[in-house]
Amino acid sequence: MLQKARRRLIIPFLLPAFLLYTVLYAYPIVQTFLWSFTGWSGHTVKRPFTGLRNYASLLIDGRFHGAMGNTLLYAVLGGVLLFFFGLLLAWGLSQPIRFRRIFRFIVLAPMVISVAVTGVLWRMIYEPNLGVLNNILRAINLDQFALPWMGDTRTALPAIIIASVWWQMGMWVLLILAGIERIPLDLQDAAKVDGANELQVFWHVTLPLLWEVIRTLVVVWIILALQVFGIVLVMSPWGGVSGATQVAATYIYYTAFNDFKWGYASAVASVVLLIIFALSMVSMRAMRRETIEF
């Protein structure tokens, strides 16, 4: 009787979430895919069918290729910085050091700042004349490195990546730290008794037991990085100098709301969605390892 009563509760509990998911996610995705076969301008009733013309145009669209290149660079470089420093900080904060709570607060504090505030803050830091970064460089006689960071095609995107990594670091550190703290101390102590130093314990004990956490975070990062939008839009509107900071999401936005090519923007969005799905599946399969029970 108890099992039957529980089964009756499944549908009522799942139905609200299913309806929200259908209305807010599934339906827009289907509509976007259907619009990608039209020449809709976004402000007319008519949506002329154009077949695969939008997808064919993507193959020769240099701006789209540049935006995807910038997006992939953001994903790779940002991922390397995020996971390297995230692991380093999480491991350090898991050690019995003085003022650990203060250090944790400093690392986690950027999480509470909105993306708009983060973007404005870092634009002020990178400001070439009054910005903190260039003033510090000039103060230590490194004037040659005081650059117009957001106005140079070579430094604009890396500057945004650094700002984004700073903003998101707290969440990654928090999740990795939770994974580290659930590893039994007996395993690490046993390795130390066998003669392993701290680096060997981390590399051969802690890291393998964190693999499932890291694998999940890699997939999450791929999904987030390939659809990065807010911080790029705030820090570098209109794609920056010569499109140096144009990413896939901002390209979709400007194509739809500035050029009024909703059909074409829908085709771009559909392709980006397929790329995100494909890379997520590939990364999950490539990082699959035998599960370690502890």
PDB file of N, CA, C and O in Angstrom, residues 104-176:
ATOM      1  N   ARG A 104      38.749  31.567   2.754  1.00  0.00           N
ATOM      2  CA  ARG A 104      37.587  31.027   2.054  1.00  0.00           C
ATOM      3  C   ARG A 104      36.614  32.131   1.673  1.00  0.00           C
ATOM      4  O   ARG A 104      36.046  32.133   0.566  1.00  0.00           O
ATOM      5  N   PHE A 105      36.415  33.068   2.582  1.00  0.00           N
ATOM      6  CA  PHE A 105      35.519  34.188   2.286  1.00  0.00           C
ATOM      7  C   PHE A 105      36.038  35.006   1.108  1.00  0.00           C
ATOM      8  O   PHE A 105      35.266  35.400   0.227  1.00  0.00           O
ATOM      9  N   ILE A 106      37.343  35.258   1.076  1.00  0.00           N
ATOM     10  CA  ILE A 106      37.934  36.044  -0.011  1.00  0.00           C
ATOM     11  C   ILE A 106      37.735  35.359  -1.351  1.00  0.00           C
ATOM     12  O   ILE A 106      37.406  35.993  -2.364  1.00  0.00           O
ATOM     13  N   VAL A 107      37.913  34.032  -1.375  1.00  0.00           N
ATOM     14  CA  VAL A 107      37.779  33.283  -2.627  1.00  0.00           C
ATOM     15  C   VAL A 107      36.321  33.194  -3.070  1.00  0.00           C
ATOM     16  O   VAL A 107      36.007  33.300  -4.266  1.00  0.00           O
ATOM     17  N   LEU A 108      35.412  33.025  -2.114  1.00  0.00           N
ATOM     18  CA  LEU A 108      34.007  32.826  -2.445  1.00  0.00           C
ATOM     19  C   LEU A 108      33.238  34.131  -2.632  1.00  0.00           C
ATOM     20  O   LEU A 108      32.140  34.120  -3.206  1.00  0.00           O
ATOM     21  N   ALA A 109      33.786  35.249  -2.189  1.00  0.00           N
ATOM     22  CA  ALA A 109      33.064  36.527  -2.231  1.00  0.00           C
ATOM     23  C   ALA A 109      32.592  36.929  -3.636  1.00  0.00           C
ATOM     24  O   ALA A 109      31.459  37.419  -3.773  1.00  0.00           O
ATOM     25  N   PRO A 110      33.406  36.772  -4.694  1.00  0.00           N
ATOM     26  CA  PRO A 110      32.923  37.198  -6.022  1.00  0.00           C
ATOM     27  C   PRO A 110      31.658  36.487  -6.491  1.00  0.00           C
ATOM     28  O   PRO A 110      30.973  36.989  -7.391  1.00  0.00           O
ATOM     29  N   MET A 111      31.329  35.343  -5.910  1.00  0.00           N
ATOM     30  CA  MET A 111      30.131  34.604  -6.318  1.00  0.00           C
ATOM     31  C   MET A 111      28.859  35.420  -6.131  1.00  0.00           C
ATOM     32  O   MET A 111      27.896  35.253  -6.876  1.00  0.00           O
ATOM     33  N   VAL A 112      28.836  36.293  -5.134  1.00  0.00           N
ATOM     34  CA  VAL A 112      27.610  37.031  -4.804  1.00  0.00           C
ATOM     35  C   VAL A 112      27.435  38.270  -5.682  1.00  0.00           C
ATOM     36  O   VAL A 112      26.395  38.926  -5.612  1.00  0.00           O
ATOM     37  N   ILE A 113      28.435  38.609  -6.477  1.00  0.00           N
ATOM     38  CA  ILE A 113      28.355  39.788  -7.345  1.00  0.00           C
ATOM     39  C   ILE A 113      27.660  39.402  -8.648  1.00  0.00           C
ATOM     40  O   ILE A 113      27.956  38.365  -9.235  1.00  0.00           O
ATOM     41  N   SER A 114      26.767  40.239  -9.121  1.00  0.00           N
ATOM     42  CA  SER A 114      26.071  39.959 -10.377  1.00  0.00           C
ATOM     43  C   SER A 114      27.024  40.119 -11.550  1.00  0.00           C
ATOM     44  O   SER A 114      28.072  40.772 -11.457  1.00  0.00           O
ATOM     45  N   VAL A 115      26.638  39.549 -12.682  1.00  0.00           N
ATOM     46  CA  VAL A 115      27.493  39.601 -13.864  1.00  0.00           C
ATOM     47  C   VAL A 115      27.645  41.032 -14.369  1.00  0.00           C
ATOM     48  O   VAL A 115      28.717  41.426 -14.855  1.00  0.00           O
ATOM     49  N   ALA A 116      26.597  41.840 -14.244  1.00  0.00           N
ATOM     50  CA  ALA A 116      26.677  43.231 -14.704  1.00  0.00           C
ATOM     51  C   ALA A 116      27.674  44.025 -13.867  1.00  0.00           C
ATOM     52  O   ALA A 116      28.497  44.775 -14.406  1.00  0.00           O
ATOM     53  N   VAL A 117      27.606  43.850 -12.554  1.00  0.00           N
ATOM     54  CA  VAL A 117      28.528  44.557 -11.658  1.00  0.00           C
ATOM     55  C   VAL A 117      29.964  44.092 -11.905  1.00  0.00           C
ATOM     56  O   VAL A 117      30.905  44.891 -11.919  1.00  0.00           O
ATOM     57  N   THR A 118      30.133  42.790 -12.109  1.00  0.00           N
ATOM     58  CA  THR A 118      31.465  42.251 -12.396  1.00  0.00           C
ATOM     59  C   THR A 118      32.041  42.854 -13.665  1.00  0.00           C
ATOM     60  O   THR A 118      33.210  43.268 -13.705  1.00  0.00           O
ATOM     61  N   GLY A 119      31.229  42.915 -14.709  1.00  0.00           N
ATOM     62  CA  GLY A 119      31.693  43.489 -15.963  1.00  0.00           C
ATOM     63  C   GLY A 119      32.092  44.949 -15.827  1.00  0.00           C
ATOM     64  O   GLY A 119      33.144  45.371 -16.327  1.00  0.00           O
ATOM     65  N   VAL A 120      31.254  45.758 -15.152  1.00  0.00           N
ATOM     66  CA  VAL A 120      31.567  47.181 -14.950  1.00  0.00           C
ATOM     67  C   VAL A 120      32.824  47.336 -14.093  1.00  0.00           C
ATOM     68  O   VAL A 120      33.688  48.184 -14.368  1.00  0.00           O
ATOM     69  N   LEU A 121      32.947  46.516 -13.048  1.00  0.00           N
ATOM     70  CA  LEU A 121      34.112  46.579 -12.167  1.00  0.00           C
ATOM     71  C   LEU A 121      35.402  46.343 -12.932  1.00  0.00           C
ATOM     72  O   LEU A 121      36.374  47.105 -12.796  1.00  0.00           O
ATOM     73  N   TRP A 122      35.415  45.292 -13.755  1.00  0.00           N
ATOM     74  CA  TRP A 122      36.635  44.970 -14.479  1.00  0.00           C
ATOM     75  C   TRP A 122      36.897  45.935 -15.634  1.00  0.00           C
ATOM     76  O   TRP A 122      38.057  46.153 -16.012  1.00  0.00           O
ATOM     77  N   ARG A 123      35.868  46.537 -16.186  1.00  0.00           N
ATOM     78  CA  ARG A 123      36.096  47.587 -17.183  1.00  0.00           C
ATOM     79  C   ARG A 123      36.806  48.774 -16.543  1.00  0.00           C
ATOM     80  O   ARG A 123      37.685  49.388 -17.160  1.00  0.00           O
ATOM     81  N   MET A 124      36.434  49.093 -15.313  1.00  0.00           N
ATOM     82  CA  MET A 124      37.109  50.180 -14.598  1.00  0.00           C
ATOM     83  C   MET A 124      38.546  49.800 -14.264  1.00  0.00           C
ATOM     84  O   MET A 124      39.457  50.633 -14.333  1.00  0.00           O
ATOM     85  N   ILE A 125      38.776  48.531 -13.912  1.00  0.00           N
ATOM     86  CA  ILE A 125      40.143  48.076 -13.619  1.00  0.00           C
ATOM     87  C   ILE A 125      41.026  48.171 -14.861  1.00  0.00           C
ATOM     88  O   ILE A 125      42.193  48.584 -14.793  1.00  0.00           O
ATOM     89  N   TYR A 126      40.457  47.825 -16.039  1.00  0.00           N
ATOM     90  CA  TYR A 126      41.225  47.827 -17.280  1.00  0.00           C
ATOM     91  C   TYR A 126      41.280  49.197 -17.959  1.00  0.00           C
ATOM     92  O   TYR A 126      41.938  49.340 -18.994  1.00  0.00           O
ATOM     93  N   GLU A 127      40.590  50.198 -17.420  1.00  0.00           N
ATOM     94  CA  GLU A 127      40.567  51.522 -18.050  1.00  0.00           C
ATOM     95  C   GLU A 127      41.997  52.021 -18.242  1.00  0.00           C
ATOM     96  O   GLU A 127      42.799  52.021 -17.306  1.00  0.00           O
ATOM     97  N   PRO A 128      42.365  52.447 -19.456  1.00  0.00           N
ATOM     98  CA  PRO A 128      43.781  52.716 -19.746  1.00  0.00           C
ATOM     99  C   PRO A 128      44.382  53.895 -18.991  1.00  0.00           C
ATOM    100  O   PRO A 128      45.584  53.891 -18.703  1.00  0.00           O
ATOM    101  N   ASN A 129      43.594  54.914 -18.658  1.00  0.00           N
ATOM    102  CA  ASN A 129      44.157  56.104 -18.013  1.00  0.00           C
ATOM    103  C   ASN A 129      43.960  56.128 -16.501  1.00  0.00           C
ATOM    104  O   ASN A 129      44.877  56.470 -15.754  1.00  0.00           O
ATOM    105  N   LEU A 130      42.780  55.768 -16.044  1.00  0.00           N
ATOM    106  CA  LEU A 130      42.469  55.841 -14.622  1.00  0.00           C
ATOM    107  C   LEU A 130      42.328  54.468 -13.970  1.00  0.00           C
ATOM    108  O   LEU A 130      42.074  54.384 -12.773  1.00  0.00           O
ATOM    109  N   GLY A 131      42.476  53.414 -14.733  1.00  0.00           N
ATOM    110  CA  GLY A 131      42.289  52.074 -14.210  1.00  0.00           C
ATOM    111  C   GLY A 131      43.366  51.665 -13.210  1.00  0.00           C
ATOM    112  O   GLY A 131      44.525  52.097 -13.293  1.00  0.00           O
ATOM    113  N   VAL A 132      42.972  50.820 -12.275  1.00  0.00           N
ATOM    114  CA  VAL A 132      43.886  50.366 -11.221  1.00  0.00           C
ATOM    115  C   VAL A 132      45.065  49.603 -11.804  1.00  0.00           C
ATOM    116  O   VAL A 132      46.222  49.795 -11.377  1.00  0.00           O
ATOM    117  N   LEU A 133      44.818  48.734 -12.770  1.00  0.00           N
ATOM    118  CA  LEU A 133      45.879  47.881 -13.306  1.00  0.00           C
ATOM    119  C   LEU A 133      47.002  48.692 -13.924  1.00  0.00           C
ATOM    120  O   LEU A 133      48.189  48.497 -13.597  1.00  0.00           O
ATOM    121  N   ASN A 134      46.675  49.618 -14.811  1.00  0.00           N
ATOM    122  CA  ASN A 134      47.718  50.424 -15.457  1.00  0.00           C
ATOM    123  C   ASN A 134      48.418  51.352 -14.473  1.00  0.00           C
ATOM    124  O   ASN A 134      49.627  51.608 -14.600  1.00  0.00           O
ATOM    125  N   ASN A 135      47.696  51.866 -13.491  1.00  0.00           N
ATOM    126  CA  ASN A 135      48.337  52.725 -12.490  1.00  0.00           C
ATOM    127  C   ASN A 135      49.343  51.947 -11.648  1.00  0.00           C
ATOM    128  O   ASN A 135      50.407  52.468 -11.290  1.00  0.00           O
ATOM    129  N   ILE A 136      49.014  50.693 -11.339  1.00  0.00           N
ATOM    130  CA  ILE A 136      49.970  49.855 -10.600  1.00  0.00           C
ATOM    131  C   ILE A 136      51.204  49.578 -11.452  1.00  0.00           C
ATOM    132  O   ILE A 136      52.349  49.648 -10.970  1.00  0.00           O
ATOM    133  N   LEU A 137      51.001  49.284 -12.724  1.00  0.00           N
ATOM    134  CA  LEU A 137      52.133  49.013 -13.619  1.00  0.00           C
ATOM    135  C   LEU A 137      53.024  50.233 -13.765  1.00  0.00           C
ATOM    136  O   LEU A 137      54.254  50.122 -13.782  1.00  0.00           O
ATOM    137  N   ARG A 138      52.410  51.403 -13.859  1.00  0.00           N
ATOM    138  CA  ARG A 138      53.220  52.636 -13.955  1.00  0.00           C
ATOM    139  C   ARG A 138      53.960  52.910 -12.653  1.00  0.00           C
ATOM    140  O   ARG A 138      55.087  53.409 -12.670  1.00  0.00           O
ATOM    141  N   ALA A 139      53.325  52.580 -11.533  1.00  0.00           N
ATOM    142  CA  ALA A 139      53.952  52.851 -10.228  1.00  0.00           C
ATOM    143  C   ALA A 139      55.199  52.017 -10.011  1.00  0.00           C
ATOM    144  O   ALA A 139      56.100  52.415  -9.276  1.00  0.00           O
ATOM    145  N   ILE A 140      55.261  50.839 -10.639  1.00  0.00           N
ATOM    146  CA  ILE A 140      56.435  49.964 -10.471  1.00  0.00           C
ATOM    147  C   ILE A 140      57.329  50.001 -11.709  1.00  0.00           C
ATOM    148  O   ILE A 140      58.070  49.065 -11.987  1.00  0.00           O
ATOM    149  N   ASN A 141      57.197  51.113 -12.475  1.00  0.00           N
ATOM    150  CA  ASN A 141      58.058  51.361 -13.638  1.00  0.00           C
ATOM    151  C   ASN A 141      57.917  50.303 -14.730  1.00  0.00           C
ATOM    152  O   ASN A 141      58.900  49.914 -15.373  1.00  0.00           O
ATOM    153  N   LEU A 142      56.716  49.838 -14.935  1.00  0.00           N
ATOM    154  CA  LEU A 142      56.430  48.912 -16.037  1.00  0.00           C
ATOM    155  C   LEU A 142      55.460  49.564 -17.013  1.00  0.00           C
ATOM    156  O   LEU A 142      54.450  48.989 -17.413  1.00  0.00           O
ATOM    157  N   ASP A 143      55.800  50.795 -17.399  1.00  0.00           N
ATOM    158  CA  ASP A 143      54.913  51.574 -18.265  1.00  0.00           C
ATOM    159  C   ASP A 143      54.661  50.888 -19.606  1.00  0.00           C
ATOM    160  O   ASP A 143      53.600  51.069 -20.217  1.00  0.00           O
ATOM    161  N   GLN A 144      55.643  50.097 -20.074  1.00  0.00           N
ATOM    162  CA  GLN A 144      55.488  49.456 -21.369  1.00  0.00           C
ATOM    163  C   GLN A 144      54.382  48.406 -21.376  1.00  0.00           C
ATOM    164  O   GLN A 144      53.881  48.018 -22.442  1.00  0.00           O
ATOM    165  N   PHE A 145      53.991  47.958 -20.185  1.00  0.00           N
ATOM    166  CA  PHE A 145      52.910  46.971 -20.085  1.00  0.00           C
ATOM    167  C   PHE A 145      51.556  47.612 -19.779  1.00  0.00           C
ATOM    168  O   PHE A 145      50.557  46.906 -19.662  1.00  0.00           O
ATOM    169  N   ALA A 146      51.532  48.938 -19.634  1.00  0.00           N
ATOM    170  CA  ALA A 146      50.271  49.646 -19.391  1.00  0.00           C
ATOM    171  C   ALA A 146      49.562  49.823 -20.730  1.00  0.00           C
ATOM    172  O   ALA A 146      49.798  50.790 -21.459  1.00  0.00           O
ATOM    173  N   LEU A 147      48.698  48.902 -21.063  1.00  0.00           N
ATOM    174  CA  LEU A 147      48.068  48.834 -22.377  1.00  0.00           C
ATOM    175  C   LEU A 147      46.603  49.246 -22.312  1.00  0.00           C
ATOM    176  O   LEU A 147      45.983  49.211 -21.252  1.00  0.00           O
ATOM    177  N   PRO A 148      46.035  49.615 -23.451  1.00  0.00           N
ATOM    178  CA  PRO A 148      44.575  49.787 -23.529  1.00  0.00           C
ATOM    179  C   PRO A 148      43.925  48.401 -23.630  1.00  0.00           C
ATOM    180  O   PRO A 148      43.579  47.923 -24.720  1.00  0.00           O
ATOM    181  N   TRP A 149      43.768  47.736 -22.519  1.00  0.00           N
ATOM    182  CA  TRP A 149      43.447  46.311 -22.490  1.00  0.00           C
ATOM    183  C   TRP A 149      42.214  45.950 -23.299  1.00  0.00           C
ATOM    184  O   TRP A 149      42.227  44.974 -24.053  1.00  0.00           O
ATOM    185  N   MET A 150      41.142  46.707 -23.159  1.00  0.00           N
ATOM    186  CA  MET A 150      39.913  46.386 -23.879  1.00  0.00           C
ATOM    187  C   MET A 150      39.888  46.984 -25.283  1.00  0.00           C
ATOM    188  O   MET A 150      38.961  46.703 -26.054  1.00  0.00           O
ATOM    189  N   GLY A 151      40.886  47.796 -25.614  1.00  0.00           N
ATOM    190  CA  GLY A 151      40.934  48.409 -26.935  1.00  0.00           C
ATOM    191  C   GLY A 151      41.959  47.788 -27.858  1.00  0.00           C
ATOM    192  O   GLY A 151      42.161  48.263 -28.974  1.00  0.00           O
ATOM    193  N   ASP A 152      42.607  46.728 -27.405  1.00  0.00           N
ATOM    194  CA  ASP A 152      43.627  46.041 -28.201  1.00  0.00           C
ATOM    195  C   ASP A 152      43.100  44.656 -28.566  1.00  0.00           C
ATOM    196  O   ASP A 152      42.670  43.900 -27.696  1.00  0.00           O
ATOM    197  N   THR A 153      43.156  44.325 -29.842  1.00  0.00           N
ATOM    198  CA  THR A 153      42.635  43.030 -30.287  1.00  0.00           C
ATOM    199  C   THR A 153      43.389  41.860 -29.688  1.00  0.00           C
ATOM    200  O   THR A 153      42.858  40.756 -29.592  1.00  0.00           O
ATOM    201  N   ARG A 154      44.624  42.079 -29.262  1.00  0.00           N
ATOM    202  CA  ARG A 154      45.417  40.983 -28.696  1.00  0.00           C
ATOM    203  C   ARG A 154      45.091  40.722 -27.237  1.00  0.00           C
ATOM    204  O   ARG A 154      45.300  39.602 -26.750  1.00  0.00           O
ATOM    205  N   THR A 155      44.610  41.724 -26.522  1.00  0.00           N
ATOM    206  CA  THR A 155      44.407  41.575 -25.085  1.00  0.00           C
ATOM    207  C   THR A 155      42.946  41.621 -24.647  1.00  0.00           C
ATOM    208  O   THR A 155      42.644  41.291 -23.500  1.00  0.00           O
ATOM    209  N   ALA A 156      42.038  42.017 -25.531  1.00  0.00           N
ATOM    210  CA  ALA A 156      40.637  42.213 -25.127  1.00  0.00           C
ATOM    211  C   ALA A 156      39.993  40.918 -24.644  1.00  0.00           C
ATOM    212  O   ALA A 156      39.415  40.871 -23.543  1.00  0.00           O
ATOM    213  N   LEU A 157      40.086  39.862 -25.439  1.00  0.00           N
ATOM    214  CA  LEU A 157      39.454  38.596 -25.044  1.00  0.00           C
ATOM    215  C   LEU A 157      40.144  37.967 -23.834  1.00  0.00           C
ATOM    216  O   LEU A 157      39.451  37.511 -22.911  1.00  0.00           O
ATOM    217  N   PRO A 158      41.492  37.896 -23.777  1.00  0.00           N
ATOM    218  CA  PRO A 158      42.119  37.393 -22.547  1.00  0.00           C
ATOM    219  C   PRO A 158      41.733  38.188 -21.306  1.00  0.00           C
ATOM    220  O   PRO A 158      41.599  37.615 -20.221  1.00  0.00           O
ATOM    221  N   ALA A 159      41.542  39.509 -21.447  1.00  0.00           N
ATOM    222  CA  ALA A 159      41.132  40.324 -20.302  1.00  0.00           C
ATOM    223  C   ALA A 159      39.750  39.902 -19.810  1.00  0.00           C
ATOM    224  O   ALA A 159      39.502  39.823 -18.605  1.00  0.00           O
ATOM    225  N   ILE A 160      38.839  39.631 -20.743  1.00  0.00           N
ATOM    226  CA  ILE A 160      37.497  39.169 -20.370  1.00  0.00           C
ATOM    227  C   ILE A 160      37.570  37.789 -19.721  1.00  0.00           C
ATOM    228  O   ILE A 160      36.856  37.507 -18.752  1.00  0.00           O
ATOM    229  N   ILE A 161      38.431  36.927 -20.235  1.00  0.00           N
ATOM    230  CA  ILE A 161      38.574  35.582 -19.671  1.00  0.00           C
ATOM    231  C   ILE A 161      39.049  35.657 -18.225  1.00  0.00           C
ATOM    232  O   ILE A 161      38.538  34.950 -17.348  1.00  0.00           O
ATOM    233  N   ILE A 162      40.024  36.524 -17.951  1.00  0.00           N
ATOM    234  CA  ILE A 162      40.534  36.671 -16.587  1.00  0.00           C
ATOM    235  C   ILE A 162      39.423  37.165 -15.660  1.00  0.00           C
ATOM    236  O   ILE A 162      39.259  36.665 -14.540  1.00  0.00           O
ATOM    237  N   ALA A 163      38.652  38.143 -16.123  1.00  0.00           N
ATOM    238  CA  ALA A 163      37.547  38.656 -15.310  1.00  0.00           C
ATOM    239  C   ALA A 163      36.507  37.576 -15.048  1.00  0.00           C
ATOM    240  O   ALA A 163      35.992  37.437 -13.930  1.00  0.00           O
ATOM    241  N   SER A 164      36.205  36.785 -16.057  1.00  0.00           N
ATOM    242  CA  SER A 164      35.210  35.716 -15.910  1.00  0.00           C
ATOM    243  C   SER A 164      35.699  34.627 -14.968  1.00  0.00           C
ATOM    244  O   SER A 164      34.925  34.115 -14.149  1.00  0.00           O
ATOM    245  N   VAL A 165      36.977  34.271 -15.064  1.00  0.00           N
ATOM    246  CA  VAL A 165      37.552  33.259 -14.169  1.00  0.00           C
ATOM    247  C   VAL A 165      37.515  33.749 -12.726  1.00  0.00           C
ATOM    248  O   VAL A 165      37.169  32.992 -11.807  1.00  0.00           O
ATOM    249  N   TRP A 166      37.854  35.023 -12.520  1.00  0.00           N
ATOM    250  CA  TRP A 166      37.791  35.599 -11.162  1.00  0.00           C
ATOM    251  C   TRP A 166      36.379  35.515 -10.599  1.00  0.00           C
ATOM    252  O   TRP A 166      36.177  35.196  -9.429  1.00  0.00           O
ATOM    253  N   TRP A 167      35.404  35.803 -11.441  1.00  0.00           N
ATOM    254  CA  TRP A 167      34.008  35.823 -10.995  1.00  0.00           C
ATOM    255  C   TRP A 167      33.491  34.418 -10.672  1.00  0.00           C
ATOM    256  O   TRP A 167      32.763  34.212  -9.709  1.00  0.00           O
ATOM    257  N   GLN A 168      33.873  33.425 -11.459  1.00  0.00           N
ATOM    258  CA  GLN A 168      33.331  32.081 -11.301  1.00  0.00           C
ATOM    259  C   GLN A 168      34.187  31.165 -10.430  1.00  0.00           C
ATOM    260  O   GLN A 168      33.761  30.061 -10.091  1.00  0.00           O
ATOM    261  N   MET A 169      35.385  31.616 -10.064  1.00  0.00           N
ATOM    262  CA  MET A 169      36.311  30.760  -9.334  1.00  0.00           C
ATOM    263  C   MET A 169      35.703  30.229  -8.037  1.00  0.00           C
ATOM    264  O   MET A 169      35.905  29.062  -7.672  1.00  0.00           O
ATOM    265  N   GLY A 170      34.973  31.055  -7.326  1.00  0.00           N
ATOM    266  CA  GLY A 170      34.434  30.658  -6.035  1.00  0.00           C
ATOM    267  C   GLY A 170      33.559  29.418  -6.118  1.00  0.00           C
ATOM    268  O   GLY A 170      33.656  28.517  -5.270  1.00  0.00           O
ATOM    269  N   MET A 171      32.692  29.359  -7.121  1.00  0.00           N
ATOM    270  CA  MET A 171      31.810  28.198  -7.268  1.00  0.00           C
ATOM    271  C   MET A 171      32.603  26.927  -7.523  1.00  0.00           C
ATOM    272  O   MET A 171      32.329  25.877  -6.930  1.00  0.00           O
ATOM    273  N   TRP A 172      33.608  27.019  -8.386  1.00  0.00           N
ATOM    274  CA  TRP A 172      34.407  25.826  -8.688  1.00  0.00           C
ATOM    275  C   TRP A 172      35.218  25.393  -7.462  1.00  0.00           C
ATOM    276  O   TRP A 172      35.327  24.211  -7.179  1.00  0.00           O
ATOM    277  N   VAL A 173      35.791  26.349  -6.751  1.00  0.00           N
ATOM    278  CA  VAL A 173      36.530  26.018  -5.540  1.00  0.00           C
ATOM    279  C   VAL A 173      35.610  25.366  -4.514  1.00  0.00           C
ATOM    280  O   VAL A 173      35.977  24.376  -3.862  1.00  0.00           O
ATOM    281  N   LEU A 174      34.411  25.894  -4.377  1.00  0.00           N
ATOM    282  CA  LEU A 174      33.454  25.356  -3.408  1.00  0.00           C
ATOM    283  C   LEU A 174      33.108  23.904  -3.727  1.00  0.00           C
ATOM    284  O   LEU A 174      33.095  23.041  -2.838  1.00  0.00           O
ATOM    285  N   LEU A 175      32.852  23.602  -4.994  1.00  0.00           N
ATOM    286  CA  LEU A 175      32.472  22.244  -5.384  1.00  0.00           C
ATOM    287  C   LEU A 175      33.651  21.276  -5.280  1.00  0.00           C
ATOM    288  O   LEU A 175      33.489  20.134  -4.824  1.00  0.00           O
ATOM    289  N   ILE A 176      34.828  21.709  -5.701  1.00  0.00           N
ATOM    290  CA  ILE A 176      36.012  20.849  -5.591  1.00  0.00           C
ATOM    291  C   ILE A 176      36.362  20.631  -4.118  1.00  0.00           C
ATOM    292  O   ILE A 176      36.731  19.526  -3.713  1.00  0.00           O
TER     293      ILE A 176
END
